[in-house]
Structure formats: C-alpha cells, structure tokens
C-alpha positions in Angstrom: -10.9 -2.8 -32.8 -13.4 -0.4 -32.5 -11.7 1.2 -29.5 -8.5 1.5 -31.4 -10.3 3.0 -34.4 -11.5 5.7 -32.3 -8.0 6.7 -30.2 -5.5 8.2 -32.4 -3.3 11.6 -32.6 -5.9 12.8 -34.9 -8.8 12.2 -32.7 -7.3 13.3 -29.5 -6.8 16.7 -28.0 -4.1 17.4 -25.8 -6.5 18.2 -22.8 -8.0 14.6 -23.4 -4.3 12.9 -23.3 -3.8 15.3 -20.1 -6.8 13.9 -18.1 -5.5 10.3 -18.7 -2.4 10.9 -17.2 -1.5 10.2 -13.2 1.7 12.0 -13.0 4.3 9.6 -10.8 6.4 11.4 -8.3 7.5 8.3 -6.4 11.2 7.8 -6.7 12.8 7.4 -3.3 15.3 10.0 -3.4 12.7 12.6 -4.6 13.2 15.9 -2.5 10.3 18.0 -1.1 11.1 21.0 -3.5 10.8 18.1 -6.3 7.3 17.0 -5.2 6.2 20.8 -5.2 7.6 21.4 -8.7 6.1 18.3 -9.8 2.6 19.2 -8.4 3.2 22.7 -10.1 3.6 21.2 -13.4 0.4 18.9 -12.8 -1.6 22.0 -12.2 0.1 23.7 -15.6 -0.7 20.6 -17.8 -3.9 20.0 -16.0 -3.5 16.2 -15.5 -6.1 13.7 -13.8 -3.8 13.2 -10.7 -0.4 13.4 -9.2 0.7 10.0 -7.6 2.9 10.7 -4.6 4.4 8.7 -1.7 2.3 8.7 1.5 4.4 11.0 3.3 4.2 13.7 0.6 0.5 13.7 0.3 0.0 16.5 2.9 2.1 18.5 0.7 0.8 17.7 -2.6 -2.9 18.2 -1.2 -2.0 21.8 -0.2 -0.2 22.4 -3.6 -3.0 21.2 -5.5 -6.0 22.5 -3.9 -8.5 24.3 -6.2 -6.6 23.4 -9.0 -9.0 20.5 -10.3 -5.9 17.8 -10.2 -6.5 15.2 -7.7 -4.2 13.7 -5.2 -3.4 10.0 -5.2 -0.7 7.9 -3.4 0.2 4.4 -3.1 -0.4 1.6 -0.5 1.9 -1.5 0.1 4.3 0.0 -2.2 6.3 -1.2 -3.9 6.3 -5.0 -2.9 2.7 -5.6 -1.7 4.2 -7.3 1.5 2.6 -5.5 4.6 -0.2 -7.0 6.2 -3.8 -6.0 5.5 -4.4 -4.3 8.5 -1.3 -1.9 7.8 -2.3 -1.3 4.4 -5.9 0.0 5.8 -4.2 2.0 8.2 -2.0 3.7 5.6 -5.2 3.9 3.2 -7.2 5.9 5.6 -4.3 8.2 6.7 -3.5 8.8 3.5 -7.5 9.9 2.7 -7.2 12.0 6.1 -4.1 13.9 4.6 -6.1 14.4 1.3 -5.5 11.4 -1.0 -8.7 10.7 -3.1 -7.1 8.2 -5.1 -5.1 4.9 -3.7 -2.9 2.4 -5.9 -2.5 -0.3 -3.6 0.1 -3.1 -4.5 -1.9 -6.8 -3.8 0.1 -9.4 -2.1 2.1 -11.0 -4.9 3.5 -13.8 -3.1 0.1 -14.7 -1.8 -1.4 -14.7 -5.3 1.4 -16.7 -6.7 0.8 -19.3 -3.8 -3.0 -19.7 -4.7 -4.2 -18.2 -1.5 -6.9 -16.4 -3.6 -9.2 -15.9 -1.0 -6.4 -13.9 1.3 -5.8 -11.8 -1.7 -9.4 -11.0 -2.6 -10.2 -10.1 1.1 -7.2 -7.9 1.4 -8.5 -5.8 -1.6 -11.8 -6.0 -0.3 -10.8 -5.0 3.1 -9.1 -1.8 1.9 -11.8 -1.0 -0.6 -14.3 -0.9 2.1 -12.3 0.9 4.5 -11.5 3.5 2.1 -14.7 4.0 0.5 -16.3 4.2 4.0 -14.1 6.9 5.0 -14.5 8.6 1.3 -17.1 7.3 -0.7 -15.6 8.8 -3.9 -12.3 7.3 -3.2 -10.9 5.6 -6.1 -8.9 2.5 -5.7 -6.6 0.9 -8.1 -4.9 -2.7 -7.6 -1.4 -2.9 -8.7 -0.4 -6.4 -10.0 3.4 -6.0 -11.0 2.3 -8.1 -14.4 6.4 -8.7 -15.0 6.3 -11.1 -11.8 3.1 -13.0 -13.0 1.9 -15.7 -15.3 -1.0 -14.8 -17.8 -3.1 -17.1 -15.7 -2.1 -15.4 -12.5 -2.8 -11.9 -14.2 -6.4 -13.0 -15.1 -6.8 -14.2 -11.7 -6.0 -10.9 -10.2 -8.2 -9.3 -12.5 -11.0 -11.7 -11.1 -10.2 -11.4 -7.4 -9.7 -7.3 -7.8 -13.2 -7.3 -9.5 -14.8 -9.2 -7.2 -13.5 -7.2 -4.1 -14.8 -4.0 -5.8 -11.7 -2.2 -7.1 -12.2 0.7 -9.5 -9.0 -0.2 -11.3 -6.4 -2.6 -12.3 -3.2 -1.7 -12.9 -0.2 -3.2 -14.6 3.1 -2.3 -12.5 4.6 -0.1 -9.8 7.4 0.9 -12.0 9.8 -0.4 -9.5 10.4 -4.1 -10.6 11.5 -5.8 -13.7 9.0 -4.5 -16.3 6.4 -2.2 -16.9 3.3 -2.0 -19.0 3.1 -4.2 -22.0 0.4 -4.0 -24.7 0.0 -7.8 -24.4 -0.7 -7.2 -20.7 -3.0 -4.5 -21.2 -5.2 -6.4 -23.6 -5.4 -9.1 -21.5 -6.6 -7.2 -18.4 -9.0 -5.4 -20.6 -10.5 -9.0 -21.7 -10.4 -10.2 -18.2 -12.3 -7.3 -16.3 -16.1 -5.7 -17.0 -15.5 -2.5 -18.6 -18.6 -1.2 -16.9 -17.3 -2.5 -13.5 -13.4 -2.2 -13.6 -10.9 0.2 -15.3 -7.3 -0.5 -16.8 -4.4 1.6 -15.9 -1.1 1.3 -17.6 2.2 2.3 -15.7 5.8 1.6 -16.1 8.1 2.4 -18.8 5.6 4.8 -20.7 7.9 7.7 -21.8 6.5 8.9 -25.3 3.2 9.9 -26.7 3.3 7.0 -29.5 3.3 4.5 -26.6 0.7 6.4 -24.6 -1.7 6.3 -27.2 -1.0 2.8 -28.1 -1.9 2.2 -24.2 -5.2 3.7 -24.8 -6.0 1.6 -27.7 -5.1 -1.6 -26.0 -7.7 -0.5 -23.2 -5.9 1.5 -20.9 -8.2 4.4 -19.3 -5.5 5.9 -17.1 -1.9 6.0 -18.0 1.0 6.7 -14.9 3.9 8.6 -16.4 6.4 11.0 -15.0 7.4 12.3 -18.6 4.2 14.2 -18.6 5.8 17.6 -19.9 7.5 16.0 -23.1 4.5 13.9 -23.9 1.9 16.7 -23.7 4.3 19.4 -25.6 5.1 16.6 -28.1 1.2 16.2 -28.3 0.7 19.9 -28.8 3.6 20.2 -31.6 2.1 17.4 -33.9 -1.5 18.7 -33.3 -0.2 22.0 -34.7 1.7 20.5 -37.4 -1.5 18.9 -38.4 -3.6 22.1 -38.7 
C-alpha cells in the first residue's frame, strides 16, 4: 500500500518510467533492420535495456555502445526445455557477444513435476557461470505464470531466490497469458525485496497498466510499446503542468 501511494502519474517522470523498461525485440520474424531500428529507439528514449534474441546480441551491442542502454537476451526461450548445459553455453556466448542481462526460462515441466532440486540447480548453474564470466551480469528467471498454479509460482520464487537470481519474471510474452497484477503481488510477497526484484512482462501496452504493475511490486517492465507509453507519459505530464 505504501509503495502504491508513492508511485503514480503525478510522482513519476518520463525519464523514471523509461528506466523501468526492458524494450523487447523478440518476435521470431523480426528482421535485422527492425532490430537496428528498435535499438535506435531504445537509445532515443533511454530505456533501461533492450532484450533481443541471442542471435542479435552482437548487433544490439554494436548499436548501443556508449548510449547507456544495456543489452539483454533470452536463454532457453521460449519454453525452457533445453538442458542446463545448453543454457549455460547459451548464457556464456551471449555475455561474450555483449549481453549484460540474461532472461532465462526455467524448466517449466520439471517444476510442475516436483523436481525442485533440479530446477534450483539449473538456475544456480547459470547464475554461477554467468557471474563468473561477468560479475555484474543480471539474471532474471522467467516463470510463465499462465502455466503455473499459485503454489508453483511461490515455489519458483523460492527456488530462484535460493539459486541467486537477481529477478523473477512473469512471462515470456509467447504463451497463453502475460503479466497480471495478482501474479506480481504474489511474486513480490514471495521474495525478499533486498535480494530479488520482480519483472513484469507480457501484454503491457499502456502507461496506465505499466504504472499498475509498478504499484503491484514490479521493478522492471518488459514492453514493446515503448514509444507509445513514453509519448503518452510526456503528453499527460505536460497537461498537468
């Protein structure tokens, strides 16, 4: 309640909102020209990071060098079904290519099968390998909440935090649902804010919903509608002045 009272259209600036955004460039059909254009948009709006497919990390790193916008990518995307060793290799290659943030999909089937030690150890393997290669690397664990029960979401939070992840994240944006306020509140309540942050992703297309997500406990927001959201924020702030 206290957090919600502090976060509102009136208390936020467009610059602050931009720095909550991980701009997503993940559509499978997205061309190289579209990736470059998206990176330029990220630099223009000064978002926190761009999240690209692993094959596009080199391109994004080149485009965003010196802009203050971080480069992130996805690991085991979108289903989380690759082996732990493959995820580690993918993570290390992404870091070598210039990524400083990694959004990894946990093994959803193993979580739902009750193989909690396996899930924890896989996350821990990736976290440890990535941070050994790049100590400042930020690791976010994607749950795909639309496929999980509340009990499984709570367990995923527990396992991710125990494994040393920096963030827990709602969704890939490529399954049956996206970020819900209920899930964000549950994830925030199920993790220690001093250790683990929360990322909302999937279906966030408006400024109002972005602010609702922040009020519910999200620290980062994965969106592709960055320009529309920030332009709306600037227009509405101007109208308030």
